[in-house]
């Protein structure tokens, strides 16, 4: 059985040297719990036609290691797919799609299509909302914000971000969502999706859009003083903006939330990077509830 816990190139290339290694890794993950035939529910199997596939002893249904996973019917090798997951999850600063395309000698479009699947796997489960002490603020990327004058208005992307501040003043976990405007309804999205309303103290700036939310959430408003009163949060916002501009140059309004998810998936796991690769592969293997057509809609 192949295991991989790491984030360094050498261990990765030593672990996954052949297509067979990748298939074995997927197969042992997919059937880690007892085998059960997808068609008839029978619990015994024999070796299937393809390498690491399993064939039901009763109804003879033959299931490959990649069937019903997001690795099914890829137009390139599993080794390339694994390397893409590795680059996207373990490179500290992530990588642009163009960078992936050059590194893997694969077309830009193929890289982008698969990146969408990985981003899908990187979405927050929303099961572990932020809590204790948080700061929330909204910001714009592109468009008419002060750092990129003169771009088309339609290109302006608005984002709301929430960051946990640890008792010693450090960074905890964070999430960000795309918003359409700075109204209370839009600002509440991040509260609904990512913030535990109980036992959580939230700080925002004095923006009036937060006032209606003070009835439902424990919010304290304070003057921002150009970010001086929200030092950690503003540093975090700067890092998000730098990543979008520096690594990707441009991310459209339609897709920005996927990149925010990707950024925060890595950010929230920065202290235990060893398990990131496995986590993503697991999600790609068990995303069976997502149909191919749903994924296409999500991915276009
Ligand atoms: Zn069967």
mmCIF file of C-alpha atoms and ligand atoms in Angstrom:
data_model
loop_
_atom_site.group_PDB
_atom_site.id
_atom_site.type_symbol
_atom_site.label_atom_id
_atom_site.label_comp_id
_atom_site.label_asym_id
_atom_site.label_seq_id
_atom_site.Cartn_x
_atom_site.Cartn_y
_atom_site.Cartn_z
ATOM 1 C CA UNK A 1 0.000 0.000 0.000
ATOM 2 C CA UNK A 2 1.321 3.404 -0.976
ATOM 3 C CA UNK A 3 1.198 6.215 1.531
ATOM 4 C CA UNK A 4 2.268 9.762 0.991
ATOM 5 C CA UNK A 5 2.621 12.331 3.710
ATOM 6 C CA UNK A 6 4.666 15.250 2.684
ATOM 7 C CA UNK A 7 5.015 18.356 0.668
ATOM 8 C CA UNK A 8 8.509 18.088 -0.752
ATOM 9 C CA UNK A 9 9.213 17.322 -4.410
ATOM 10 C CA UNK A 10 11.647 14.512 -3.752
ATOM 11 C CA UNK A 11 9.254 12.416 -1.633
ATOM 12 C CA UNK A 12 6.464 13.032 -4.112
ATOM 13 C CA UNK A 13 8.473 11.895 -7.163
ATOM 14 C CA UNK A 14 9.826 8.877 -5.280
ATOM 15 C CA UNK A 15 6.333 7.840 -4.208
ATOM 16 C CA UNK A 16 4.520 8.207 -7.521
ATOM 17 C CA UNK A 17 6.860 6.938 -10.218
ATOM 18 C CA UNK A 18 4.400 5.169 -12.491
ATOM 19 C CA UNK A 19 0.751 5.194 -13.560
ATOM 20 C CA UNK A 20 0.448 1.966 -11.598
ATOM 21 C CA UNK A 21 1.498 3.714 -8.358
ATOM 22 C CA UNK A 22 -1.254 6.300 -8.808
ATOM 23 C CA UNK A 23 -3.879 3.647 -9.562
ATOM 24 C CA UNK A 24 -2.845 1.686 -6.498
ATOM 25 C CA UNK A 25 -3.068 4.791 -4.344
ATOM 26 C CA UNK A 26 -6.560 5.594 -5.643
ATOM 27 C CA UNK A 27 -7.739 2.020 -5.339
ATOM 28 C CA UNK A 28 -6.606 1.606 -1.735
ATOM 29 C CA UNK A 29 -8.253 4.886 -0.821
ATOM 30 C CA UNK A 30 -11.485 4.173 -2.691
ATOM 31 C CA UNK A 31 -11.945 0.747 -1.131
ATOM 32 C CA UNK A 32 -10.256 1.451 2.196
ATOM 33 C CA UNK A 33 -13.417 0.316 3.892
ATOM 34 C CA UNK A 34 -14.946 -2.991 2.926
ATOM 35 C CA UNK A 35 -15.718 -3.581 -0.736
ATOM 36 C CA UNK A 36 -19.374 -3.425 -1.682
ATOM 37 C CA UNK A 37 -20.536 -3.856 -5.277
ATOM 38 C CA UNK A 38 -22.079 -0.649 -6.575
ATOM 39 C CA UNK A 39 -24.638 -2.589 -8.654
ATOM 40 C CA UNK A 40 -25.819 -5.442 -6.433
ATOM 41 C CA UNK A 41 -24.334 -4.725 -3.005
ATOM 42 C CA UNK A 42 -22.384 -8.010 -2.865
ATOM 43 C CA UNK A 43 -19.325 -7.919 -0.620
ATOM 44 C CA UNK A 44 -16.851 -10.180 -2.470
ATOM 45 C CA UNK A 45 -14.737 -9.355 -5.462
ATOM 46 C CA UNK A 46 -12.060 -10.714 -7.746
ATOM 47 C CA UNK A 47 -9.441 -8.950 -9.786
ATOM 48 C CA UNK A 48 -11.003 -6.901 -12.577
ATOM 49 C CA UNK A 49 -9.889 -6.388 -16.166
ATOM 50 C CA UNK A 50 -7.845 -3.260 -15.657
ATOM 51 C CA UNK A 51 -5.061 -2.869 -13.172
ATOM 52 C CA UNK A 52 -6.417 -2.305 -9.645
ATOM 53 C CA UNK A 53 -10.032 -2.602 -10.762
ATOM 54 C CA UNK A 54 -12.431 -4.888 -8.856
ATOM 55 C CA UNK A 55 -14.999 -7.293 -10.287
ATOM 56 C CA UNK A 56 -18.041 -8.362 -8.297
ATOM 57 C CA UNK A 57 -18.091 -12.150 -7.741
ATOM 58 C CA UNK A 58 -21.874 -12.219 -8.029
ATOM 59 C CA UNK A 59 -22.975 -9.887 -10.837
ATOM 60 C CA UNK A 60 -19.534 -9.513 -12.466
ATOM 61 C CA UNK A 61 -19.709 -5.717 -12.471
ATOM 62 C CA UNK A 62 -16.198 -4.502 -13.078
ATOM 63 C CA UNK A 63 -15.301 -1.144 -11.534
ATOM 64 C CA UNK A 64 -12.031 0.644 -12.232
ATOM 65 C CA UNK A 65 -10.137 2.590 -9.588
ATOM 66 C CA UNK A 66 -11.062 5.867 -11.263
ATOM 67 C CA UNK A 67 -14.762 5.164 -12.006
ATOM 68 C CA UNK A 68 -17.170 7.409 -10.073
ATOM 69 C CA UNK A 69 -14.346 9.706 -9.045
ATOM 70 C CA UNK A 70 -13.268 13.034 -10.499
ATOM 71 C CA UNK A 71 -10.273 11.222 -12.046
ATOM 72 C CA UNK A 72 -12.565 9.364 -14.442
ATOM 73 C CA UNK A 73 -11.865 9.638 -18.178
ATOM 74 C CA UNK A 74 -9.057 12.138 -17.930
ATOM 75 C CA UNK A 75 -7.464 13.113 -21.214
ATOM 76 C CA UNK A 76 -4.001 12.848 -19.673
ATOM 77 C CA UNK A 77 -2.173 10.440 -17.389
ATOM 78 C CA UNK A 78 -2.917 10.019 -13.701
ATOM 79 C CA UNK A 79 0.704 10.902 -12.988
ATOM 80 C CA UNK A 80 0.118 14.342 -14.482
ATOM 81 C CA UNK A 81 -3.154 14.711 -12.562
ATOM 82 C CA UNK A 82 -1.399 13.763 -9.325
ATOM 83 C CA UNK A 83 1.371 16.244 -10.002
ATOM 84 C CA UNK A 84 -1.208 18.952 -10.609
ATOM 85 C CA UNK A 85 -2.898 18.188 -7.275
ATOM 86 C CA UNK A 86 0.536 18.204 -5.632
ATOM 87 C CA UNK A 87 1.488 21.602 -7.115
ATOM 88 C CA UNK A 88 -1.878 23.177 -6.315
ATOM 89 C CA UNK A 89 -2.020 21.903 -2.765
ATOM 90 C CA UNK A 90 1.579 21.808 -1.591
ATOM 91 C CA UNK A 91 3.323 24.743 -3.280
ATOM 92 C CA UNK A 92 3.174 27.326 -0.553
ATOM 93 C CA UNK A 93 2.038 30.107 -2.835
ATOM 94 C CA UNK A 94 0.095 28.041 -5.314
ATOM 95 C CA UNK A 95 0.776 28.224 -9.036
ATOM 96 C CA UNK A 96 -0.862 29.879 -12.038
ATOM 97 C CA UNK A 97 -2.602 27.804 -14.687
ATOM 98 C CA UNK A 98 -0.037 28.997 -17.210
ATOM 99 C CA UNK A 99 2.712 27.858 -14.841
ATOM 100 C CA UNK A 100 1.100 24.422 -14.582
ATOM 101 C CA UNK A 101 0.772 24.210 -18.345
ATOM 102 C CA UNK A 102 4.482 24.956 -18.823
ATOM 103 C CA UNK A 103 5.653 22.659 -16.039
ATOM 104 C CA UNK A 104 3.570 19.694 -17.174
ATOM 105 C CA UNK A 105 3.701 20.224 -20.955
ATOM 106 C CA UNK A 106 -0.062 20.084 -21.038
ATOM 107 C CA UNK A 107 -2.465 22.462 -22.776
ATOM 108 C CA UNK A 108 -3.659 25.477 -20.845
ATOM 109 C CA UNK A 109 -7.285 24.388 -21.254
ATOM 110 C CA UNK A 110 -6.649 20.871 -19.890
ATOM 111 C CA UNK A 111 -4.849 22.377 -16.889
ATOM 112 C CA UNK A 112 -7.677 24.828 -16.311
ATOM 113 C CA UNK A 113 -10.341 22.109 -16.539
ATOM 114 C CA UNK A 114 -8.592 19.957 -13.996
ATOM 115 C CA UNK A 115 -7.800 22.938 -11.778
ATOM 116 C CA UNK A 116 -11.570 23.558 -11.585
ATOM 117 C CA UNK A 117 -12.011 20.045 -10.206
ATOM 118 C CA UNK A 118 -9.285 20.606 -7.634
ATOM 119 C CA UNK A 119 -10.833 23.940 -6.682
ATOM 120 C CA UNK A 120 -14.150 22.153 -6.335
ATOM 121 C CA UNK A 121 -12.449 19.777 -3.904
ATOM 122 C CA UNK A 122 -10.973 22.736 -2.044
ATOM 123 C CA UNK A 123 -14.332 24.334 -1.254
ATOM 124 C CA UNK A 124 -15.084 24.703 2.415
ATOM 125 C CA UNK A 125 -17.346 22.032 3.866
ATOM 126 C CA UNK A 126 -18.769 24.818 6.079
ATOM 127 C CA UNK A 127 -18.713 22.357 8.951
ATOM 128 C CA UNK A 128 -16.091 24.191 10.968
ATOM 129 C CA UNK A 129 -17.180 27.834 11.166
ATOM 130 C CA UNK A 130 -14.824 30.493 12.456
ATOM 131 C CA UNK A 131 -15.240 31.335 16.128
ATOM 132 C CA UNK A 132 -13.900 33.072 19.233
ATOM 133 C CA UNK A 133 -12.387 36.349 18.135
ATOM 134 C CA UNK A 134 -12.792 37.525 14.530
ATOM 135 C CA UNK A 135 -12.262 40.531 12.339
ATOM 136 C CA UNK A 136 -14.364 41.077 9.209
ATOM 137 C CA UNK A 137 -13.764 43.529 6.384
ATOM 138 C CA UNK A 138 -14.645 44.006 2.746
ATOM 139 C CA UNK A 139 -12.344 44.960 -0.123
ATOM 140 C CA UNK A 140 -12.200 45.281 -3.888
ATOM 141 C CA UNK A 141 -9.910 43.628 -6.414
ATOM 142 C CA UNK A 142 -9.419 45.217 -9.833
ATOM 143 C CA UNK A 143 -11.857 47.727 -11.281
ATOM 144 C CA UNK A 144 -11.636 51.200 -9.818
ATOM 145 C CA UNK A 145 -9.874 50.380 -6.601
ATOM 146 C CA UNK A 146 -7.049 52.741 -5.820
ATOM 147 C CA UNK A 147 -4.259 50.490 -7.010
ATOM 148 C CA UNK A 148 -5.451 49.863 -10.552
ATOM 149 C CA UNK A 149 -7.108 52.953 -11.886
ATOM 150 C CA UNK A 150 -8.759 52.974 -15.230
ATOM 151 C CA UNK A 151 -9.838 49.373 -15.661
ATOM 152 C CA UNK A 152 -13.321 48.555 -16.819
ATOM 153 C CA UNK A 153 -15.899 49.032 -14.100
ATOM 154 C CA UNK A 154 -17.431 45.617 -14.731
ATOM 155 C CA UNK A 155 -14.152 44.036 -13.760
ATOM 156 C CA UNK A 156 -14.288 45.188 -10.165
ATOM 157 C CA UNK A 157 -14.656 42.294 -7.762
ATOM 158 C CA UNK A 158 -15.919 42.807 -4.226
ATOM 159 C CA UNK A 159 -14.899 40.425 -1.480
ATOM 160 C CA UNK A 160 -15.729 40.038 2.194
ATOM 161 C CA UNK A 161 -13.185 38.335 4.428
ATOM 162 C CA UNK A 162 -13.250 37.049 8.016
ATOM 163 C CA UNK A 163 -10.114 36.202 9.974
ATOM 164 C CA UNK A 164 -9.716 34.602 13.410
ATOM 165 C CA UNK A 165 -7.267 36.394 15.663
ATOM 166 C CA UNK A 166 -5.578 34.100 18.182
ATOM 167 C CA UNK A 167 -5.240 35.143 21.860
ATOM 168 C CA UNK A 168 -1.590 36.060 21.266
ATOM 169 C CA UNK A 169 -2.554 38.329 18.352
ATOM 170 C CA UNK A 170 -1.618 35.867 15.623
ATOM 171 C CA UNK A 171 -3.489 34.550 12.606
ATOM 172 C CA UNK A 172 -6.086 31.808 13.004
ATOM 173 C CA UNK A 173 -8.230 30.487 10.173
ATOM 174 C CA UNK A 174 -9.957 32.621 7.552
ATOM 175 C CA UNK A 175 -12.527 32.561 4.768
ATOM 176 C CA UNK A 176 -13.515 34.969 2.021
ATOM 177 C CA UNK A 177 -16.586 35.209 -0.204
ATOM 178 C CA UNK A 178 -17.502 37.182 -3.287
ATOM 179 C CA UNK A 179 -20.156 39.862 -2.720
ATOM 180 C CA UNK A 180 -22.157 41.893 -5.224
ATOM 181 C CA UNK A 181 -22.229 45.127 -3.203
ATOM 182 C CA UNK A 182 -21.619 46.373 0.329
ATOM 183 C CA UNK A 183 -25.241 46.002 1.492
ATOM 184 C CA UNK A 184 -26.133 44.202 4.719
ATOM 185 C CA UNK A 185 -27.648 41.315 2.779
ATOM 186 C CA UNK A 186 -24.425 40.716 0.871
ATOM 187 C CA UNK A 187 -22.232 41.300 3.919
ATOM 188 C CA UNK A 188 -24.225 38.720 5.851
ATOM 189 C CA UNK A 189 -23.216 35.941 3.414
ATOM 190 C CA UNK A 190 -19.904 35.329 5.131
ATOM 191 C CA UNK A 191 -21.593 35.320 8.545
ATOM 192 C CA UNK A 192 -24.108 32.701 7.409
ATOM 193 C CA UNK A 193 -21.578 30.507 5.662
ATOM 194 C CA UNK A 194 -18.484 30.727 7.791
ATOM 195 C CA UNK A 195 -19.060 32.265 11.215
ATOM 196 C CA UNK A 196 -20.318 30.589 14.372
ATOM 197 C CA UNK A 197 -22.864 33.090 15.759
ATOM 198 C CA UNK A 198 -22.463 31.726 19.300
ATOM 199 C CA UNK A 199 -19.492 32.582 21.484
ATOM 200 C CA UNK A 200 -17.926 34.732 18.815
ATOM 201 C CA UNK A 201 -16.812 38.305 19.180
ATOM 202 C CA UNK A 202 -16.568 40.091 15.825
ATOM 203 C CA UNK A 203 -14.919 43.390 15.020
ATOM 204 C CA UNK A 204 -15.728 45.389 11.891
ATOM 205 C CA UNK A 205 -15.041 48.945 10.800
ATOM 206 C CA UNK A 206 -17.729 51.619 11.104
ATOM 207 C CA UNK A 207 -19.385 50.843 7.745
ATOM 208 C CA UNK A 208 -23.170 51.271 8.132
ATOM 209 C CA UNK A 209 -23.886 48.030 6.252
ATOM 210 C CA UNK A 210 -22.876 46.086 9.377
ATOM 211 C CA UNK A 211 -25.313 47.918 11.681
ATOM 212 C CA UNK A 212 -28.389 45.705 10.901
ATOM 213 C CA UNK A 213 -26.205 42.641 11.564
ATOM 214 C CA UNK A 214 -25.397 43.763 15.114
ATOM 215 C CA UNK A 215 -28.867 42.526 16.120
ATOM 216 C CA UNK A 216 -27.997 38.942 15.216
ATOM 217 C CA UNK A 217 -24.258 38.807 15.810
ATOM 218 C CA UNK A 218 -21.942 39.970 18.536
ATOM 219 C CA UNK A 219 -20.358 42.806 16.546
ATOM 220 C CA UNK A 220 -18.259 45.636 17.829
ATOM 221 C CA UNK A 221 -17.570 48.470 15.358
ATOM 222 C CA UNK A 222 -14.432 50.516 15.402
ATOM 223 C CA UNK A 223 -12.831 53.131 13.144
ATOM 224 C CA UNK A 224 -10.388 51.469 10.798
ATOM 225 C CA UNK A 225 -7.858 54.355 10.832
ATOM 226 C CA UNK A 226 -6.561 53.191 7.451
ATOM 227 C CA UNK A 227 -6.251 49.639 8.664
ATOM 228 C CA UNK A 228 -4.175 50.507 11.749
ATOM 229 C CA UNK A 229 -6.866 49.049 14.008
ATOM 230 C CA UNK A 230 -7.140 45.895 11.899
ATOM 231 C CA UNK A 231 -3.488 45.170 11.318
ATOM 232 C CA UNK A 232 -3.607 41.374 10.892
ATOM 233 C CA UNK A 233 -6.719 41.467 8.740
ATOM 234 C CA UNK A 234 -5.253 44.094 6.441
ATOM 235 C CA UNK A 235 -2.081 42.077 6.065
ATOM 236 C CA UNK A 236 -4.217 39.078 5.156
ATOM 237 C CA UNK A 237 -6.149 41.132 2.580
ATOM 238 C CA UNK A 238 -2.865 42.326 1.093
ATOM 239 C CA UNK A 239 -1.701 38.713 0.781
ATOM 240 C CA UNK A 240 -4.895 37.715 -1.041
ATOM 241 C CA UNK A 241 -4.607 40.669 -3.430
ATOM 242 C CA UNK A 242 -0.921 40.015 -4.063
ATOM 243 C CA UNK A 243 -1.634 36.362 -4.804
ATOM 244 C CA UNK A 244 -4.407 37.195 -7.262
ATOM 245 C CA UNK A 245 -2.402 39.900 -9.005
ATOM 246 C CA UNK A 246 1.058 38.418 -8.696
ATOM 247 C CA UNK A 247 0.359 34.780 -9.473
ATOM 248 C CA UNK A 248 -2.719 34.950 -11.650
ATOM 249 C CA UNK A 249 -2.530 38.538 -12.983
ATOM 250 C CA UNK A 250 -6.241 38.493 -13.599
ATOM 251 C CA UNK A 251 -9.172 36.517 -12.235
ATOM 252 C CA UNK A 252 -12.638 37.249 -13.583
ATOM 253 C CA UNK A 253 -15.605 38.117 -11.393
ATOM 254 C CA UNK A 254 -17.269 34.865 -12.299
ATOM 255 C CA UNK A 255 -14.438 32.736 -10.986
ATOM 256 C CA UNK A 256 -12.991 34.743 -8.134
ATOM 257 C CA UNK A 257 -14.706 32.755 -5.399
ATOM 258 C CA UNK A 258 -12.988 29.570 -6.575
ATOM 259 C CA UNK A 259 -9.617 31.238 -6.222
ATOM 260 C CA UNK A 260 -10.584 32.576 -2.795
ATOM 261 C CA UNK A 261 -11.496 29.007 -1.795
ATOM 262 C CA UNK A 262 -8.204 27.696 -3.154
ATOM 263 C CA UNK A 263 -6.231 30.387 -1.298
ATOM 264 C CA UNK A 264 -7.990 29.691 2.000
ATOM 265 C CA UNK A 265 -7.824 25.925 1.666
ATOM 266 C CA UNK A 266 -4.036 26.236 1.749
ATOM 267 C CA UNK A 267 -4.019 29.059 4.296
ATOM 268 C CA UNK A 268 -6.182 27.159 6.774
ATOM 269 C CA UNK A 269 -3.938 24.128 6.520
ATOM 270 C CA UNK A 270 -0.597 25.918 6.570
ATOM 271 C CA UNK A 271 0.466 24.318 9.849
ATOM 272 C CA UNK A 272 -0.247 20.757 8.767
ATOM 273 C CA UNK A 273 0.749 20.754 5.132
ATOM 274 C CA UNK A 274 1.731 17.086 5.230
ATOM 275 C CA UNK A 275 -1.866 15.937 4.986
ATOM 276 C CA UNK A 276 -3.044 18.384 2.300
ATOM 277 C CA UNK A 277 -2.298 16.210 -0.751
ATOM 278 C CA UNK A 278 -4.117 13.211 0.696
ATOM 279 C CA UNK A 279 -7.097 15.359 1.667
ATOM 280 C CA UNK A 280 -7.537 16.680 -1.876
ATOM 281 C CA UNK A 281 -7.159 13.251 -3.476
ATOM 282 C CA UNK A 282 -9.726 11.929 -1.002
ATOM 283 C CA UNK A 283 -12.201 14.644 -1.915
ATOM 284 C CA UNK A 284 -11.638 14.008 -5.635
ATOM 285 C CA UNK A 285 -12.228 10.298 -5.071
ATOM 286 C CA UNK A 286 -15.353 10.707 -2.966
ATOM 287 C CA UNK A 287 -17.032 13.573 -4.818
ATOM 288 C CA UNK A 288 -19.396 11.009 -6.267
ATOM 289 C CA UNK A 289 -22.444 13.048 -5.353
ATOM 290 C CA UNK A 290 -21.417 15.625 -7.917
ATOM 291 C CA UNK A 291 -22.607 14.562 -11.337
ATOM 292 C CA UNK A 292 -20.489 15.324 -14.364
ATOM 293 C CA UNK A 293 -23.097 17.793 -15.626
ATOM 294 C CA UNK A 294 -23.183 19.636 -12.292
ATOM 295 C CA UNK A 295 -19.430 19.854 -12.393
ATOM 296 C CA UNK A 296 -19.544 21.187 -15.937
ATOM 297 C CA UNK A 297 -21.961 23.918 -14.902
ATOM 298 C CA UNK A 298 -19.845 24.702 -11.894
ATOM 299 C CA UNK A 299 -16.700 24.564 -13.972
ATOM 300 C CA UNK A 300 -17.700 26.799 -16.851
HETATM 301 ZN ZN1 LIG B 1 -22.399 -7.040 -8.027
#
